[in-house]
């Protein structure tokens, strides 16, 4: 559903600029966005072609000069294209070298052959090689007559372009310059009605590969913000050392797909690593050609093509939705958002609560209506997306509403790739033993049932600790685990939310007691499932580290509470490994823009980016030369 929905979004925003209203373009777009499979690359440069031919069994003695070398390479590629096993059932698209594009395949131009005979979407490599290394990177050389080449490609049926650059050292300035150059070329392709693949390669043999990847992710997340809504790209990146590092990019609204470069790994190694990276699909070149030989019979050759296609197709398959949602919440860098009125609309409610009696009730009702309106504005904003926001706590009333003809919980996942969660509020008991337990009511199970039916993934029910009373705190934790079992019975991810009152004079002691009670509960509870923990930021730095590392805890969320964004980020920096949960920090300053969606997009994007950057600094500090 997500892929087809994204295809519809891409189509609606791209078409006016792509000048492509043909059914062929729409069909190709649908395939690039939605189809399971991989992209095969036949874009080897003049410098790398001799090595490819040698592995194919053609030595330098078998040809004389560049022209004959290109003849041999073209023969190899045409043999693959004509293989019965090489077709659009598993191969989404193919990247062509300009020589192949110029020659054609048989009696047809290459682009037409691939689409009409094989149902494979054609892309064209348009860069002219790499410049010398400078600043730790190799930028693209200038591309003479680029405009004419793009126009020729589009008229010949090419769907998109590919441009390559390379990263050699973890130097932030150089990587940022490289990303900016790629995006400039990408914009040029879009202007000419083509969909660009931006290839930013890091060699698998680079001694600082992981540091380069961290810097590349940061540079791409910043650079992609410069694209207009209609400017969509594919990214082709070396499979990262840290699995799922590039997961934020797979949910970015300007990224159609993230392709994986084999990067010098063998086919088996590359496929194994690819399966560990959610949302990436194969974009292999040498790894795809592995095992193909010029002296094989046609039957042997086709069998090997079939094996490669099957291996890459299997490694590129989508995982089940529930698995992807759990992985995004557990390993992706970013933060959680809390859009529940009780959590973040206190200021607005206080403004409306100046009267007494019926006036208070009426004005609070009005404030809640405003809060729901704010929630809808935010979740419909382009700036609200899963590249930075892992999950969102939605208020119960919003779950019953539809957005773009979908239930709101399903909408935030299918439209934005943000995991939908719900805060269930059935009220709190009076203070006993220094705590407020959740009221015992049948409404709780009814609320869980509604949440599950609406598409919510997890549910939290808040209780409050107001004093350092061990008996009371233990009672809170026991009840939280019992509520978790009831949520799980309805198919919801259990989220424990025992909240320590920020105004409590014994806050630090309360947190110590709560930590002990939670560790004991995780050890002794019969709940046979991992849980999310939603806690306040503790007074002591890194206090909840044992919970962060606990095998039964998927992730620890720390609520920023009423702190200003700067103070919240500063406090969270002392809690490594935990994920932030921002409420009013995310929406601060938006109140005068609620009626102007374009202003919301701009302001929300700036705030979300600042919060995301803070989370990234907390999570990692890559080496910079």
XYZ file of C-alpha atoms in Angstrom:
625
model
C 0.000 0.000 0.000
C 2.809 2.384 0.939
C 4.580 1.894 -2.376
C 1.467 2.416 -4.490
C 0.457 5.421 -2.406
C 3.931 6.918 -2.820
C 3.744 6.271 -6.578
C 0.502 8.236 -6.724
C 2.084 11.082 -4.756
C 5.196 11.122 -6.938
C 3.063 11.049 -10.070
C 0.858 13.921 -8.945
C 3.825 16.147 -8.028
C 6.212 15.166 -10.831
C 3.972 15.247 -13.869
C 3.688 19.015 -14.324
C 7.479 19.294 -14.351
C 8.265 16.002 -16.080
C 5.938 16.983 -18.925
C 5.049 13.315 -18.977
C 1.410 12.411 -19.074
C 1.817 9.295 -21.203
C 0.637 5.947 -19.940
C 4.163 4.565 -20.508
C 5.718 7.094 -18.117
C 3.038 6.408 -15.515
C 3.571 2.663 -15.840
C 7.327 3.028 -15.532
C 6.953 5.274 -12.506
C 4.678 2.736 -10.839
C 7.267 0.030 -11.451
C 10.180 2.102 -10.109
C 8.226 3.072 -7.000
C 6.369 -0.122 -6.225
C 7.672 -3.306 -7.735
C 9.727 -5.737 -5.719
C 13.030 -6.431 -7.388
C 16.398 -4.844 -8.088
C 18.140 -2.467 -10.467
C 20.847 -3.937 -12.717
C 23.690 -1.585 -13.603
C 25.609 -1.866 -16.894
C 27.298 1.484 -16.508
C 30.949 0.521 -16.214
C 33.269 3.344 -17.253
C 36.013 3.036 -19.841
C 38.498 2.585 -17.006
C 36.632 -0.295 -15.344
C 35.506 -2.079 -18.518
C 38.773 -4.075 -18.972
C 38.346 -5.599 -15.513
C 34.719 -6.507 -16.220
C 35.696 -8.134 -19.516
C 38.543 -10.027 -17.845
C 36.130 -11.509 -15.274
C 33.833 -12.403 -18.197
C 36.729 -14.271 -19.814
C 37.791 -11.715 -22.426
C 41.426 -10.725 -22.026
C 43.159 -7.634 -23.369
C 44.612 -9.885 -26.065
C 41.140 -10.416 -27.498
C 40.674 -6.806 -28.579
C 42.767 -3.920 -29.852
C 42.035 -0.377 -28.760
C 39.069 1.305 -27.187
C 36.677 0.709 -30.065
C 37.097 -3.078 -30.040
C 36.930 -3.124 -26.237
C 33.557 -1.372 -26.388
C 32.418 -3.872 -29.033
C 33.204 -6.757 -26.667
C 31.456 -5.026 -23.758
C 28.386 -4.379 -25.905
C 28.259 -8.028 -26.961
C 28.332 -9.095 -23.301
C 25.535 -6.698 -22.332
C 23.344 -7.661 -25.277
C 23.770 -11.320 -24.391
C 22.477 -10.573 -20.879
C 19.578 -8.447 -22.160
C 18.493 -11.249 -24.512
C 18.617 -13.900 -21.779
C 15.106 -15.298 -21.134
C 15.700 -14.952 -17.381
C 16.459 -11.234 -17.606
C 13.100 -9.479 -17.583
C 10.894 -7.080 -15.632
C 9.424 -9.736 -13.357
C 12.505 -9.364 -11.143
C 14.537 -6.551 -12.692
C 12.906 -3.175 -11.990
C 15.273 -1.103 -14.102
C 18.625 -1.148 -15.867
C 21.293 1.565 -15.979
C 22.885 1.850 -19.421
C 26.312 3.060 -20.473
C 26.139 5.773 -23.130
C 27.778 3.496 -25.713
C 24.980 0.937 -25.281
C 22.423 3.708 -25.559
C 23.994 4.946 -28.799
C 24.254 1.500 -30.423
C 20.892 0.058 -29.522
C 20.033 -3.636 -29.173
C 19.235 -5.486 -32.364
C 16.923 -3.393 -34.494
C 15.608 -1.317 -31.592
C 17.062 1.572 -29.590
C 18.260 0.317 -26.218
C 15.596 2.109 -24.163
C 12.756 0.818 -26.335
C 14.156 -2.726 -26.340
C 14.386 -2.886 -22.565
C 10.874 -1.548 -22.032
C 8.981 -3.050 -24.976
C 10.651 -6.474 -25.008
C 11.637 -6.921 -21.363
C 9.441 -4.505 -19.362
C 12.560 -3.070 -17.702
C 12.717 0.685 -17.025
C 15.766 2.284 -18.740
C 18.127 4.741 -17.015
C 21.207 6.316 -18.614
C 24.618 7.042 -17.060
C 25.358 10.641 -18.054
C 28.468 11.557 -16.038
C 31.865 11.667 -17.749
C 33.962 10.237 -14.952
C 35.542 11.612 -11.797
C 37.840 14.536 -11.183
C 41.012 14.132 -9.121
C 40.568 13.728 -5.392
C 40.186 16.971 -3.476
C 38.924 17.435 0.061
C 38.608 13.683 0.522
C 36.178 13.248 -2.397
C 36.104 12.885 -6.167
C 33.518 15.150 -7.736
C 32.099 14.595 -11.201
C 33.893 16.102 -14.142
C 32.033 18.713 -16.134
C 29.514 17.188 -18.536
C 29.765 18.901 -21.934
C 26.504 19.432 -23.825
C 24.545 18.064 -20.872
C 21.323 19.749 -21.945
C 21.467 18.173 -25.387
C 22.238 14.740 -23.907
C 19.282 14.961 -21.508
C 16.955 16.065 -24.287
C 18.138 13.232 -26.528
C 17.723 10.691 -23.733
C 14.199 11.808 -22.936
C 13.102 11.707 -26.582
C 14.599 8.211 -26.943
C 12.495 6.822 -24.090
C 15.030 6.991 -21.256
C 13.197 7.309 -17.924
C 16.023 8.657 -15.781
C 19.696 9.473 -15.390
C 22.560 8.315 -13.212
C 25.498 10.393 -12.017
C 28.381 9.047 -9.913
C 30.816 10.604 -7.459
C 33.081 9.002 -4.849
C 34.050 9.544 -1.207
C 37.574 8.655 -0.091
C 37.984 10.198 3.381
C 35.630 11.314 6.183
C 35.940 15.051 5.547
C 32.682 16.860 6.224
C 33.275 19.829 3.911
C 34.221 17.649 0.968
C 31.251 15.329 1.434
C 28.901 18.286 1.728
C 30.286 19.738 -1.526
C 29.862 16.375 -3.240
C 26.225 16.092 -2.152
C 25.502 19.641 -3.306
C 26.967 18.891 -6.750
C 24.872 15.727 -7.090
C 21.700 17.565 -6.142
C 22.410 20.296 -8.696
C 22.696 17.682 -11.435
C 19.579 15.974 -10.108
C 17.600 19.192 -10.377
C 18.842 19.623 -13.952
C 17.599 16.137 -14.840
C 14.183 16.790 -13.311
C 13.884 20.036 -15.277
C 14.405 17.977 -18.447
C 11.685 15.480 -17.560
C 13.955 12.714 -16.195
C 14.157 10.990 -12.816
C 17.746 11.067 -11.456
C 19.721 8.378 -9.649
C 22.380 10.049 -7.504
C 25.265 7.660 -6.866
C 27.565 8.505 -3.959
C 30.040 5.673 -3.600
C 32.221 4.786 -0.619
C 34.628 1.953 -1.332
C 34.135 -1.154 0.792
C 37.923 -1.090 1.291
C 37.962 2.432 2.746
C 39.563 2.220 6.234
C 37.226 4.959 7.518
C 34.110 3.706 5.715
C 31.778 3.908 8.738
C 32.816 7.498 9.507
C 32.301 8.486 5.865
C 28.818 6.972 5.958
C 27.793 8.905 9.050
C 28.893 12.163 7.423
C 27.191 11.240 4.157
C 23.898 10.562 5.919
C 24.046 13.938 7.649
C 24.927 15.750 4.422
C 22.122 14.050 2.500
C 19.549 14.795 5.189
C 20.498 18.473 5.000
C 20.836 18.587 1.215
C 17.527 16.893 0.453
C 15.748 19.731 2.245
C 16.755 21.993 -0.660
C 14.586 20.026 -3.098
C 11.124 21.186 -4.065
C 8.206 18.778 -3.521
C 8.214 17.740 -7.203
C 11.969 17.059 -7.297
C 12.184 13.327 -6.617
C 15.399 11.293 -6.733
C 16.719 7.790 -6.271
C 19.881 7.357 -4.206
C 22.497 4.706 -4.972
C 24.748 4.163 -1.963
C 27.294 1.590 -0.862
C 25.773 -0.853 1.627
C 26.566 0.699 5.027
C 28.799 -0.868 7.657
C 26.131 -0.220 10.300
C 22.930 -2.002 9.219
C 19.956 0.296 8.614
C 22.053 3.462 8.848
C 20.321 4.835 5.758
C 16.826 3.966 6.960
C 15.902 7.662 7.398
C 16.519 8.218 3.683
C 14.052 5.491 2.697
C 11.250 7.500 4.325
C 12.229 10.912 2.953
C 9.463 12.511 0.851
C 11.898 13.419 -1.946
C 13.457 9.949 -2.193
C 11.679 7.418 -4.396
C 14.025 4.572 -3.544
C 17.448 3.844 -2.053
C 19.556 1.481 -4.170
C 22.460 -0.509 -2.788
C 25.858 -0.522 -4.496
C 27.695 -3.817 -4.127
C 30.803 -1.694 -3.512
C 33.359 -4.413 -4.219
C 31.637 -7.121 -2.153
C 30.964 -10.521 -3.675
C 27.395 -11.340 -4.676
C 26.844 -13.518 -1.601
C 28.317 -10.881 0.742
C 26.397 -8.044 -0.905
C 23.062 -9.905 -0.808
C 23.581 -10.898 2.827
C 24.328 -7.298 3.808
C 21.422 -6.003 1.735
C 18.923 -8.144 3.640
C 20.048 -6.383 6.835
C 19.049 -2.952 5.515
C 15.328 -2.232 5.549
C 14.024 -0.324 2.547
C 17.127 -0.668 0.352
C 16.997 -2.666 -2.889
C 19.831 -4.028 -4.969
C 21.476 -1.716 -7.479
C 24.350 -4.031 -8.270
C 26.811 -3.987 -11.149
C 29.819 -6.296 -10.752
C 28.021 -8.448 -8.182
C 25.252 -9.089 -10.712
C 27.739 -10.041 -13.448
C 29.536 -12.475 -11.150
C 29.814 -15.974 -12.631
C 28.980 -15.005 -16.218
C 31.542 -16.273 -18.757
C 31.958 -15.776 -22.457
C 32.621 -19.503 -23.004
C 29.405 -20.691 -21.328
C 26.731 -22.298 -23.454
C 23.522 -20.321 -23.833
C 21.830 -22.700 -21.419
C 24.595 -22.348 -18.826
C 24.688 -18.598 -19.310
C 20.936 -18.228 -18.849
C 21.023 -20.463 -15.771
C 23.629 -18.184 -14.209
C 21.623 -15.056 -15.099
C 18.591 -16.682 -13.501
C 20.555 -17.470 -10.327
C 21.788 -13.890 -10.051
C 18.339 -12.444 -10.699
C 16.796 -14.708 -8.091
C 19.462 -13.952 -5.467
C 19.175 -10.186 -5.919
C 15.380 -10.275 -6.107
C 15.174 -12.288 -2.882
C 17.583 -9.934 -1.088
C 15.562 -6.893 -2.219
C 12.153 -8.121 -1.076
C 10.044 -6.007 1.251
C 9.655 -7.184 4.827
C 6.255 -7.382 6.573
C 4.845 -4.054 7.711
C 4.879 -4.951 11.407
C 8.537 -5.970 11.235
C 9.490 -2.732 9.500
C 7.600 -0.672 12.067
C 9.362 -2.392 14.963
C 12.757 -1.919 13.308
C 12.127 1.764 12.652
C 11.232 2.327 16.300
C 14.157 0.299 17.611
C 17.181 1.208 15.468
C 16.518 4.274 13.296
C 18.019 7.598 14.381
C 15.371 10.216 15.079
C 12.759 11.072 17.687
C 9.174 10.382 18.702
C 6.479 13.047 18.525
C 3.667 13.529 21.025
C 0.645 15.315 19.571
C -1.757 14.554 22.403
C -3.534 17.633 23.790
C -2.959 16.658 27.403
C 0.739 16.479 26.742
C 1.386 19.595 24.757
C -1.561 21.953 24.600
C -1.422 23.117 28.217
C -0.623 26.695 27.304
C -3.567 26.957 24.923
C -5.913 25.394 27.470
C -4.728 27.759 30.178
C -5.439 30.717 27.914
C -9.007 29.501 27.489
C -9.550 28.672 31.192
C -10.049 32.085 32.703
C -13.723 31.599 33.639
C -15.537 29.318 36.015
C -18.095 26.523 35.823
C -19.700 26.153 32.411
C -17.359 28.732 30.913
C -14.351 26.626 31.903
C -15.914 23.494 30.431
C -16.931 25.252 27.213
C -13.589 26.977 26.776
C -11.627 23.818 27.516
C -13.745 22.047 24.895
C -12.852 24.801 22.450
C -9.178 24.384 23.345
C -9.391 20.645 22.688
C -10.943 21.391 19.309
C -8.056 23.703 18.503
C -5.642 20.971 19.606
C -7.217 18.443 17.224
C -7.007 20.986 14.410
C -3.323 21.527 15.158
C -2.723 17.765 15.091
C -4.330 17.471 11.668
C -2.297 20.380 10.297
C 0.908 18.808 11.570
C 0.374 15.244 10.363
C -0.665 16.529 6.926
C 2.485 18.623 6.610
C 5.191 17.491 4.206
C 7.719 18.264 6.953
C 6.136 15.574 9.130
C 7.815 12.424 7.818
C 9.593 9.259 8.872
C 13.048 10.411 7.854
C 13.283 12.192 11.230
C 10.192 11.166 13.216
C 10.093 7.523 14.277
C 6.617 7.357 15.754
C 3.826 9.688 16.799
C 1.449 9.554 19.754
C -1.966 10.495 18.431
C -4.881 11.526 20.662
C -7.781 9.071 20.741
C -10.281 11.469 19.100
C -8.026 11.841 16.053
C -7.978 8.070 15.513
C -11.630 8.206 14.538
C -11.033 10.766 11.804
C -10.058 10.196 8.173
C -7.251 11.970 6.364
C -7.051 11.679 2.572
C -9.742 8.966 2.698
C -7.722 6.859 5.155
C -7.970 6.371 8.924
C -5.536 8.826 10.495
C -3.285 6.106 11.977
C -2.971 4.384 8.618
C -2.422 7.763 6.963
C 0.640 8.687 9.039
C 2.225 5.340 8.186
C 1.325 5.060 4.500
C 1.829 8.740 3.708
C 4.749 9.611 5.994
C 6.282 6.307 7.182
C 5.786 7.395 10.792
C 4.700 4.632 13.184
C 1.252 5.462 14.647
C 0.938 5.137 18.434
C -1.859 6.165 20.772
C -2.043 7.629 24.266
C -5.087 6.218 26.026
C -6.556 8.404 28.772
C -9.102 6.765 31.092
C -8.282 8.958 34.072
C -6.195 8.572 37.239
C -7.108 7.477 40.748
C -6.621 9.820 43.701
C -3.127 9.955 45.192
C -2.353 6.920 47.338
C 1.127 6.052 48.639
C 2.496 8.979 46.665
C 1.275 7.773 43.250
C -1.737 7.962 40.973
C -2.678 4.653 39.406
C -4.719 4.299 36.216
C -8.453 4.056 36.921
C -9.750 0.529 36.581
C -12.476 0.671 33.939
C -13.829 -1.448 31.069
C -13.239 1.614 28.889
C -9.564 0.662 28.747
C -10.103 -2.537 26.768
C -12.623 -0.765 24.548
C -10.037 1.947 23.851
C -7.400 -0.678 23.001
C -9.818 -2.386 20.612
C -10.574 0.906 18.839
C -6.883 1.750 18.610
C -6.013 -1.615 17.073
C -8.912 -1.408 14.615
C -7.792 2.069 13.520
C -4.278 0.893 12.619
C -2.367 2.078 15.695
C 0.716 -0.019 16.420
C 1.203 0.598 20.135
C -0.603 2.108 23.118
C 0.509 3.893 26.273
C -1.512 4.543 29.436
C -0.049 7.077 31.835
C 0.289 6.776 35.595
C 2.059 9.322 37.816
C 4.635 9.113 40.600
C 4.476 12.120 42.940
C 6.548 10.991 45.941
C 9.451 8.633 46.706
C 7.278 5.899 48.157
C 8.587 2.443 47.307
C 5.234 0.712 47.895
C 3.436 3.143 45.617
C 6.055 2.990 42.869
C 6.044 -0.802 42.896
C 2.249 -0.721 42.576
C 2.550 1.600 39.563
C 4.990 -0.742 37.815
C 2.908 -3.853 38.552
C -0.172 -2.134 37.119
C 1.764 -0.951 34.052
C 2.792 -4.522 33.253
C -0.796 -5.726 33.697
C -2.014 -3.003 31.334
C 0.732 -4.036 28.888
C -0.707 -7.557 28.805
C -4.151 -6.186 27.997
C -2.735 -4.027 25.187
C -0.851 -7.013 23.787
C -4.057 -9.079 23.841
C -5.473 -6.575 21.346
C -2.401 -6.840 19.108
C -0.798 -3.582 20.278
C 2.847 -3.004 21.164
C 2.966 -2.506 24.959
C 4.258 0.926 25.991
C 4.848 1.416 29.719
C 4.445 5.023 30.859
C 5.092 5.506 34.587
C 5.692 9.245 34.759
C 7.615 10.927 37.586
C 6.225 14.397 38.324
C 8.844 16.982 37.269
C 7.761 19.193 40.193
C 8.384 16.483 42.790
C 11.078 17.619 45.275
C 12.223 13.991 45.535
C 12.404 13.462 41.770
C 15.873 11.898 41.764
C 14.954 9.427 44.512
C 11.682 8.585 42.727
C 13.628 7.784 39.561
C 16.029 5.499 41.423
C 13.106 3.578 42.928
C 11.341 3.456 39.560
C 14.463 2.064 37.863
C 14.693 -0.729 40.421
C 10.991 -1.553 40.148
C 11.116 -1.633 36.335
C 14.166 -3.915 36.272
C 12.438 -6.254 38.712
C 9.253 -6.166 36.646
C 11.128 -6.983 33.450
C 12.699 -9.932 35.209
C 9.607 -11.331 36.893
C 6.692 -10.343 34.663
C 4.981 -13.092 32.694
C 4.628 -10.678 29.756
C 6.231 -12.580 26.894
C 6.996 -9.627 24.637
C 9.396 -6.724 24.280
C 8.132 -3.361 25.505
C 8.686 0.303 24.857
C 9.318 2.487 27.888
C 8.131 6.088 27.975
C 9.769 7.896 30.883
C 10.752 11.403 31.884
C 14.306 12.698 31.508
C 16.040 11.628 34.737
C 17.919 13.975 37.028
C 21.007 11.754 37.003
C 22.885 11.423 33.722
C 22.542 8.026 32.042
C 20.454 6.665 34.923
C 18.320 4.487 32.678
C 21.274 2.856 30.874
C 20.336 -0.610 32.295
C 16.890 -0.223 30.700
C 18.342 0.951 27.381
C 20.511 -2.183 27.259
C 17.834 -4.587 28.518
C 16.976 -7.355 26.006
C 13.240 -7.053 26.737
C 13.173 -3.305 26.078
C 12.761 -2.312 22.438
C 13.603 1.323 23.134
C 13.521 3.845 25.948
C 11.734 7.105 25.123
C 12.465 10.130 27.273
C 9.804 12.835 27.373
C 11.069 16.377 27.069
C 8.177 17.648 29.219
C 7.747 21.401 29.502
C 11.365 22.268 28.753
C 12.185 24.684 25.956
C 13.785 22.984 22.916
C 17.322 24.082 23.828
C 17.088 22.876 27.434
C 15.386 19.644 26.362
C 18.153 18.843 23.881
C 20.811 19.675 26.469
C 19.204 17.359 29.034
C 18.803 14.562 26.480
C 22.474 14.801 25.496
C 23.326 13.293 28.901
C 21.178 10.212 28.195
C 22.948 8.254 25.411
C 21.045 5.413 23.785
C 17.591 6.721 24.674
C 15.249 8.249 22.086
C 13.711 11.665 22.623
C 9.950 12.179 22.741
C 9.093 15.774 21.874
C 5.691 17.394 22.361
C 5.365 21.144 22.623
C 8.997 21.485 21.513
C 7.903 20.335 18.057
C 5.006 22.759 17.706
C 6.380 25.785 19.520
C 5.808 28.907 17.463
C 3.275 27.347 15.103
C 0.143 28.806 16.710
C 0.012 31.836 14.400
C 0.503 29.657 11.320
C -2.249 27.081 11.814
C -4.337 28.514 8.993
C -1.427 28.605 6.527
C -0.200 25.099 5.563
C 2.801 26.415 3.623
C 3.980 28.320 6.714
C 3.479 25.230 8.850
C 5.638 23.227 6.420
C 8.462 25.743 6.634
C 8.370 26.248 10.414
C 7.794 22.596 11.268
C 10.620 21.557 8.951
C 13.052 23.937 10.681
C 12.049 22.768 14.165
C 12.062 19.066 13.249
C 15.475 19.426 11.621
C 16.925 21.130 14.698
C 15.546 18.415 16.979
C 16.769 15.674 14.646
C 20.255 17.216 14.486
C 20.340 17.227 18.280
C 19.362 13.548 18.365
C 22.071 12.716 15.817
C 24.713 14.500 17.890
C 23.558 12.535 20.914
C 23.727 9.240 19.035
C 27.055 9.542 17.278
C 30.060 11.781 16.746
C 31.857 10.519 13.625
C 35.549 11.135 13.219
C 36.297 14.192 11.107
C 39.724 14.769 9.558
